mmCIF file of N, CA and C in Angstrom:
data_model
loop_
_atom_site.group_PDB
_atom_site.id
_atom_site.type_symbol
_atom_site.label_atom_id
_atom_site.label_comp_id
_atom_site.label_asym_id
_atom_site.label_seq_id
_atom_site.Cartn_x
_atom_site.Cartn_y
_atom_site.Cartn_z
ATOM 1 N N MET A 699 2.872 0.411 28.912
ATOM 2 C CA MET A 699 3.927 0.754 27.999
ATOM 3 C C MET A 699 5.081 0.119 27.743
ATOM 4 N N ALA A 700 5.298 0.047 26.167
ATOM 5 C CA ALA A 700 6.668 -1.194 25.718
ATOM 6 C C ALA A 700 7.885 -0.647 26.727
ATOM 7 N N LYS A 701 8.735 -1.512 26.884
ATOM 8 C CA LYS A 701 9.878 -1.763 27.742
ATOM 9 C C LYS A 701 11.140 -1.370 26.865
ATOM 10 N N LYS A 702 12.070 -1.291 27.014
ATOM 11 C CA LYS A 702 13.164 -0.884 25.914
ATOM 12 C C LYS A 702 13.435 -2.008 25.825
ATOM 13 N N ASN A 703 13.454 -3.029 26.610
ATOM 14 C CA ASN A 703 14.397 -4.548 26.771
ATOM 15 C C ASN A 703 12.946 -5.081 25.420
ATOM 16 N N ASP A 704 11.757 -4.928 25.816
ATOM 17 C CA ASP A 704 11.158 -5.945 24.291
ATOM 18 C C ASP A 704 11.740 -5.284 22.931
ATOM 19 N N LEU A 705 12.110 -4.105 22.815
ATOM 20 C CA LEU A 705 12.351 -3.591 21.473
ATOM 21 C C LEU A 705 13.289 -4.021 20.933
ATOM 22 N N ALA A 706 14.535 -3.920 21.645
ATOM 23 C CA ALA A 706 16.061 -4.593 21.672
ATOM 24 C C ALA A 706 15.167 -6.045 21.359
ATOM 25 N N LYS A 707 14.768 -6.926 21.960
ATOM 26 C CA LYS A 707 15.067 -7.936 21.991
ATOM 27 C C LYS A 707 14.014 -8.439 20.362
ATOM 28 N N ILE A 708 13.362 -7.490 19.967
ATOM 29 C CA ILE A 708 12.517 -7.448 18.433
ATOM 30 C C ILE A 708 13.636 -7.292 17.698
ATOM 31 N N ARG A 709 14.488 -5.880 18.016
ATOM 32 C CA ARG A 709 15.778 -6.057 17.412
ATOM 33 C C ARG A 709 16.587 -6.771 16.774
ATOM 34 N N LYS A 710 16.828 -7.541 17.940
ATOM 35 C CA LYS A 710 18.132 -9.012 17.728
ATOM 36 C C LYS A 710 17.538 -9.680 16.949
ATOM 37 N N ASP A 711 15.792 -9.973 17.167
ATOM 38 C CA ASP A 711 15.631 -10.664 16.369
ATOM 39 C C ASP A 711 15.224 -10.841 15.582
ATOM 40 N N VAL A 712 14.768 -9.198 14.423
ATOM 41 C CA VAL A 712 14.703 -9.302 12.897
ATOM 42 C C VAL A 712 16.448 -9.172 12.453
ATOM 43 N N GLU A 713 17.482 -8.974 13.036
ATOM 44 C CA GLU A 713 18.595 -8.516 12.625
ATOM 45 C C GLU A 713 19.357 -9.981 12.322
ATOM 46 N N HIS A 714 18.485 -11.274 12.796
ATOM 47 C CA HIS A 714 19.099 -12.505 12.390
ATOM 48 C C HIS A 714 18.287 -13.154 10.838
ATOM 49 N N LEU A 715 17.338 -12.435 10.808
ATOM 50 C CA LEU A 715 16.860 -12.506 9.468
ATOM 51 C C LEU A 715 17.041 -12.428 7.985
ATOM 52 N N VAL A 716 18.171 -11.090 8.542
ATOM 53 C CA VAL A 716 18.848 -10.455 7.321
ATOM 54 C C VAL A 716 19.184 -10.916 5.792
ATOM 55 N N GLY A 717 18.576 -11.206 4.988
ATOM 56 C CA GLY A 717 19.026 -11.947 4.149
ATOM 57 C C GLY A 717 18.050 -13.280 3.716
ATOM 58 N N GLU A 718 16.583 -13.561 4.582
ATOM 59 C CA GLU A 718 16.234 -14.162 4.494
ATOM 60 C C GLU A 718 15.067 -14.053 3.518
ATOM 61 N N LYS A 719 14.342 -15.087 3.363
ATOM 62 C CA LYS A 719 12.610 -14.916 2.755
ATOM 63 C C LYS A 719 11.863 -14.395 4.138
ATOM 64 N N VAL A 720 11.132 -13.770 3.990
ATOM 65 C CA VAL A 720 9.874 -13.637 5.138
ATOM 66 C C VAL A 720 8.244 -12.856 4.254
ATOM 67 N N ARG A 721 7.479 -13.767 5.117
ATOM 68 C CA ARG A 721 6.191 -13.149 4.882
ATOM 69 C C ARG A 721 5.539 -12.041 6.007
ATOM 70 N N LEU A 722 5.332 -10.737 5.146
ATOM 71 C CA LEU A 722 4.546 -9.949 5.868
ATOM 72 C C LEU A 722 2.867 -9.698 5.939
ATOM 73 N N LYS A 723 2.246 -9.668 7.343
ATOM 74 C CA LYS A 723 1.339 -9.470 7.374
ATOM 75 C C LYS A 723 0.832 -8.114 8.440
ATOM 76 N N ALA A 724 0.436 -6.706 7.133
ATOM 77 C CA ALA A 724 0.258 -5.846 7.436
ATOM 78 C C ALA A 724 -0.626 -5.491 7.822
ATOM 79 N N ASN A 725 -1.457 -4.876 9.200
ATOM 80 C CA ASN A 725 -2.992 -4.493 9.119
ATOM 81 C C ASN A 725 -2.312 -2.596 8.656
ATOM 82 N N LYS A 726 -3.753 -2.826 7.460
ATOM 83 C CA LYS A 726 -3.533 -1.596 6.999
ATOM 84 C C LYS A 726 -4.467 -0.445 7.724
ATOM 85 N N GLY A 727 -5.556 -1.137 8.292
ATOM 86 C CA GLY A 727 -6.547 -0.290 8.936
ATOM 87 C C GLY A 727 -8.070 -0.273 8.521
ATOM 88 N N ARG A 728 -9.111 -0.125 8.713
ATOM 89 C CA ARG A 728 -10.568 -0.042 7.832
ATOM 90 C C ARG A 728 -10.901 -1.476 7.828
ATOM 91 N N LYS A 729 -10.054 -2.415 8.250
ATOM 92 C CA LYS A 729 -10.315 -4.404 7.632
ATOM 93 C C LYS A 729 -8.990 -4.588 6.903
ATOM 94 N N LYS A 730 -8.107 -4.228 6.406
ATOM 95 C CA LYS A 730 -7.072 -4.196 5.455
ATOM 96 C C LYS A 730 -6.383 -4.993 6.037
ATOM 97 N N ILE A 731 -6.137 -5.650 4.911
ATOM 98 C CA ILE A 731 -4.811 -6.608 5.862
ATOM 99 C C ILE A 731 -3.959 -6.646 4.269
ATOM 100 N N SER A 732 -2.417 -6.445 4.314
ATOM 101 C CA SER A 732 -1.930 -6.885 3.152
ATOM 102 C C SER A 732 -1.044 -7.932 3.548
ATOM 103 N N VAL A 733 -0.927 -9.236 2.765
ATOM 104 C CA VAL A 733 0.340 -9.766 3.144
ATOM 105 C C VAL A 733 1.185 -10.635 1.714
ATOM 106 N N ARG A 734 2.134 -9.910 1.894
ATOM 107 C CA ARG A 734 3.520 -9.913 0.635
ATOM 108 C C ARG A 734 4.722 -11.069 1.835
ATOM 109 N N GLU A 735 5.661 -11.258 0.068
ATOM 110 C CA GLU A 735 6.298 -11.961 0.850
ATOM 111 C C GLU A 735 7.555 -11.213 -0.072
ATOM 112 N N GLY A 736 9.222 -11.057 0.581
ATOM 113 C CA GLY A 736 9.856 -10.548 0.470
ATOM 114 C C GLY A 736 11.530 -10.756 0.972
ATOM 115 N N ILE A 737 12.873 -10.070 0.767
ATOM 116 C CA ILE A 737 13.282 -10.255 1.418
ATOM 117 C C ILE A 737 13.913 -9.679 2.517
ATOM 118 N N LEU A 738 14.357 -9.857 3.613
ATOM 119 C CA LEU A 738 14.370 -8.591 4.498
ATOM 120 C C LEU A 738 16.194 -8.200 3.979
ATOM 121 N N GLU A 739 16.206 -6.809 3.909
ATOM 122 C CA GLU A 739 17.677 -6.413 2.918
ATOM 123 C C GLU A 739 18.207 -5.610 4.337
ATOM 124 N N GLN A 740 17.786 -5.066 4.993
ATOM 125 C CA GLN A 740 18.072 -4.133 5.973
ATOM 126 C C GLN A 740 17.824 -3.581 6.925
ATOM 127 N N THR A 741 18.608 -3.316 8.289
ATOM 128 C CA THR A 741 18.665 -2.885 9.480
ATOM 129 C C THR A 741 18.415 -1.923 9.852
ATOM 130 N N TYR A 742 18.208 -0.739 10.696
ATOM 131 C CA TYR A 742 18.946 0.255 11.043
ATOM 132 C C TYR A 742 18.429 0.165 12.634
ATOM 133 N N PRO A 743 18.915 1.324 13.504
ATOM 134 C CA PRO A 743 18.409 1.454 14.875
ATOM 135 C C PRO A 743 16.833 1.936 14.903
ATOM 136 N N ASN A 744 16.101 2.192 14.034
ATOM 137 C CA ASN A 744 15.010 2.188 14.013
ATOM 138 C C ASN A 744 14.007 1.583 13.611
ATOM 139 N N ILE A 745 14.094 1.152 12.185
ATOM 140 C CA ILE A 745 13.427 0.577 11.156
ATOM 141 C C ILE A 745 14.219 -0.777 10.657
ATOM 142 N N PHE A 746 13.118 -1.729 9.606
ATOM 143 C CA PHE A 746 13.900 -2.758 9.142
ATOM 144 C C PHE A 746 13.165 -2.560 7.217
ATOM 145 N N VAL A 747 14.121 -2.472 6.853
ATOM 146 C CA VAL A 747 13.787 -2.519 5.426
ATOM 147 C C VAL A 747 13.661 -3.842 4.606
ATOM 148 N N VAL A 748 12.520 -4.127 3.809
ATOM 149 C CA VAL A 748 11.781 -5.379 3.082
ATOM 150 C C VAL A 748 11.970 -5.161 1.596
ATOM 151 N N CYS A 749 12.804 -5.967 1.128
ATOM 152 C CA CYS A 749 12.460 -5.742 -0.318
ATOM 153 C C CYS A 749 11.632 -7.190 -1.424
ATOM 154 N N ILE A 750 10.628 -6.444 -1.951
ATOM 155 C CA ILE A 750 9.465 -7.292 -2.253
ATOM 156 C C ILE A 750 9.209 -6.800 -3.908
ATOM 157 N N ASP A 751 8.960 -8.011 -4.715
ATOM 158 C CA ASP A 751 9.574 -8.115 -5.855
ATOM 159 C C ASP A 751 7.973 -7.970 -6.537
ATOM 160 N N GLY A 752 7.600 -6.520 -7.254
ATOM 161 C CA GLY A 752 6.267 -5.692 -7.731
ATOM 162 C C GLY A 752 6.111 -6.498 -9.259
ATOM 163 N N GLY A 753 6.159 -7.655 -9.726
ATOM 164 C CA GLY A 753 5.904 -8.102 -10.732
ATOM 165 C C GLY A 753 6.247 -7.021 -11.999
ATOM 166 N N TYR A 754 6.358 -7.334 -13.089
ATOM 167 C CA TYR A 754 6.841 -6.498 -14.134
ATOM 168 C C TYR A 754 7.882 -6.593 -13.970
ATOM 169 N N ASP A 755 9.132 -6.407 -14.014
ATOM 170 C CA ASP A 755 10.410 -6.480 -13.542
ATOM 171 C C ASP A 755 10.851 -5.180 -12.448
ATOM 172 N N THR A 756 10.031 -4.806 -11.598
ATOM 173 C CA THR A 756 9.568 -3.764 -10.662
ATOM 174 C C THR A 756 10.230 -4.353 -9.284
ATOM 175 N N VAL A 757 10.733 -3.712 -8.665
ATOM 176 C CA VAL A 757 11.060 -3.799 -7.079
ATOM 177 C C VAL A 757 10.734 -2.788 -6.248
ATOM 178 N N ARG A 758 9.960 -3.079 -4.960
ATOM 179 C CA ARG A 758 9.351 -2.478 -4.097
ATOM 180 C C ARG A 758 10.053 -2.405 -2.443
ATOM 181 N N ARG A 759 10.361 -1.894 -2.071
ATOM 182 C CA ARG A 759 11.061 -1.520 -0.966
ATOM 183 C C ARG A 759 10.048 -0.924 0.606
ATOM 184 N N VAL A 760 9.710 -1.646 1.690
ATOM 185 C CA VAL A 760 9.091 -0.698 2.253
ATOM 186 C C VAL A 760 10.009 -0.823 3.512
ATOM 187 N N SER A 761 9.524 0.023 4.649
ATOM 188 C CA SER A 761 10.079 -0.002 5.730
ATOM 189 C C SER A 761 8.946 -0.236 6.879
ATOM 190 N N TYR A 762 9.342 -0.700 7.759
ATOM 191 C CA TYR A 762 8.449 -0.787 9.271
ATOM 192 C C TYR A 762 9.426 -0.516 10.125
ATOM 193 N N SER A 763 8.827 0.127 11.521
ATOM 194 C CA SER A 763 9.632 0.203 13.062
ATOM 195 C C SER A 763 9.385 -0.533 13.854
ATOM 196 N N TYR A 764 10.129 -1.107 14.513
ATOM 197 C CA TYR A 764 10.025 -2.298 15.718
ATOM 198 C C TYR A 764 9.288 -2.384 16.514
ATOM 199 N N SER A 765 8.517 -0.983 16.517
ATOM 200 C CA SER A 765 7.260 -1.025 17.400
ATOM 201 C C SER A 765 5.996 -1.374 16.277
ATOM 202 N N ASP A 766 6.501 -1.508 15.559
ATOM 203 C CA ASP A 766 5.101 -1.750 15.031
ATOM 204 C C ASP A 766 4.648 -3.240 14.641
ATOM 205 N N ILE A 767 5.668 -4.162 15.192
ATOM 206 C CA ILE A 767 6.106 -5.410 15.494
ATOM 207 C C ILE A 767 5.185 -5.759 16.997
ATOM 208 N N LEU A 768 5.733 -4.792 17.514
ATOM 209 C CA LEU A 768 5.154 -4.659 19.508
ATOM 210 C C LEU A 768 3.878 -4.591 19.481
ATOM 211 N N THR A 769 3.397 -3.276 18.540
ATOM 212 C CA THR A 769 1.935 -3.391 18.429
ATOM 213 C C THR A 769 1.326 -4.551 17.824
ATOM 214 N N GLU A 770 1.560 -5.366 16.969
ATOM 215 C CA GLU A 770 0.864 -5.817 16.299
ATOM 216 C C GLU A 770 0.406 -5.355 15.578
ATOM 217 N N THR A 771 0.803 -4.884 14.617
ATOM 218 C CA THR A 771 0.430 -3.659 13.396
ATOM 219 C C THR A 771 0.959 -4.592 12.209
ATOM 220 N N VAL A 772 2.285 -5.442 12.394
ATOM 221 C CA VAL A 772 3.073 -5.956 11.387
ATOM 222 C C VAL A 772 3.041 -7.440 12.114
ATOM 223 N N GLU A 773 2.978 -8.364 11.227
ATOM 224 C CA GLU A 773 4.140 -9.559 11.895
ATOM 225 C C GLU A 773 4.481 -10.200 10.908
ATOM 226 N N ILE A 774 5.615 -10.743 11.470
ATOM 227 C CA ILE A 774 6.748 -11.443 10.426
ATOM 228 C C ILE A 774 6.936 -12.844 10.596
ATOM 229 N N THR A 775 7.102 -13.227 9.697
ATOM 230 C CA THR A 775 6.838 -14.613 9.449
ATOM 231 C C THR A 775 8.096 -15.484 8.528
ATOM 232 N N LEU A 776 8.798 -15.953 8.610
ATOM 233 C CA LEU A 776 9.752 -16.946 7.840
ATOM 234 C C LEU A 776 8.966 -17.885 7.313
ATOM 235 N N CYS A 777 9.419 -18.016 5.783
ATOM 236 C CA CYS A 777 8.157 -18.393 4.505
ATOM 237 C C CYS A 777 8.757 -19.763 4.850
ATOM 238 N N ASP A 778 10.388 -20.266 5.218
ATOM 239 C CA ASP A 778 10.408 -21.656 4.898
ATOM 240 C C ASP A 778 9.990 -22.465 6.803
ATOM 241 N N LYS A 779 10.876 -21.667 7.838
ATOM 242 C CA LYS A 779 10.002 -22.525 9.222
ATOM 243 C C LYS A 779 8.696 -22.022 9.436
ATOM 244 N N GLU A 780 8.243 -20.927 9.139
ATOM 245 C CA GLU A 780 6.665 -20.603 9.807
ATOM 246 C C GLU A 780 6.688 -20.173 10.902
ATOM 247 N N ASN A 781 8.119 -19.806 11.686
ATOM 248 C CA ASN A 781 8.408 -19.252 12.739
ATOM 249 C C ASN A 781 7.741 -17.852 12.811
ATOM 250 N N GLU A 782 7.162 -17.186 14.099
ATOM 251 C CA GLU A 782 6.632 -16.076 13.780
ATOM 252 C C GLU A 782 7.464 -15.610 15.116
ATOM 253 N N ILE A 783 7.740 -14.034 14.623
ATOM 254 C CA ILE A 783 8.651 -13.240 15.660
ATOM 255 C C ILE A 783 7.853 -12.608 16.206
ATOM 256 N N GLN A 784 7.549 -12.763 17.538
ATOM 257 C CA GLN A 784 6.462 -11.782 18.448
ATOM 258 C C GLN A 784 7.465 -11.495 19.923
ATOM 259 N N ALA A 785 7.253 -10.361 20.408
ATOM 260 C CA ALA A 785 7.673 -9.768 21.664
ATOM 261 C C ALA A 785 6.868 -10.999 22.780
ATOM 262 N N SER A 786 8.168 -11.316 23.707
ATOM 263 C CA SER A 786 7.710 -12.422 24.486
ATOM 264 C C SER A 786 7.306 -11.645 25.826
#
């Protein structure tokens, strides 16, 4: 079972990336994996929001919970440094 400290550590790590360009790798089920790049826009107590440029002058915002990172459903990587954020 996930500890409260694990989610708190993930939340702190994600909060430090606000405003940075990140790469999201999301497992959508049935062997479907979505890889997108965007800017980490905002963090909230239970979720974080990433702004993705959709092309054709459209902007898409997607949100994920911190538990998605803990369960490895979503992986966040900084585009510059290629440092992966995971719970230790």
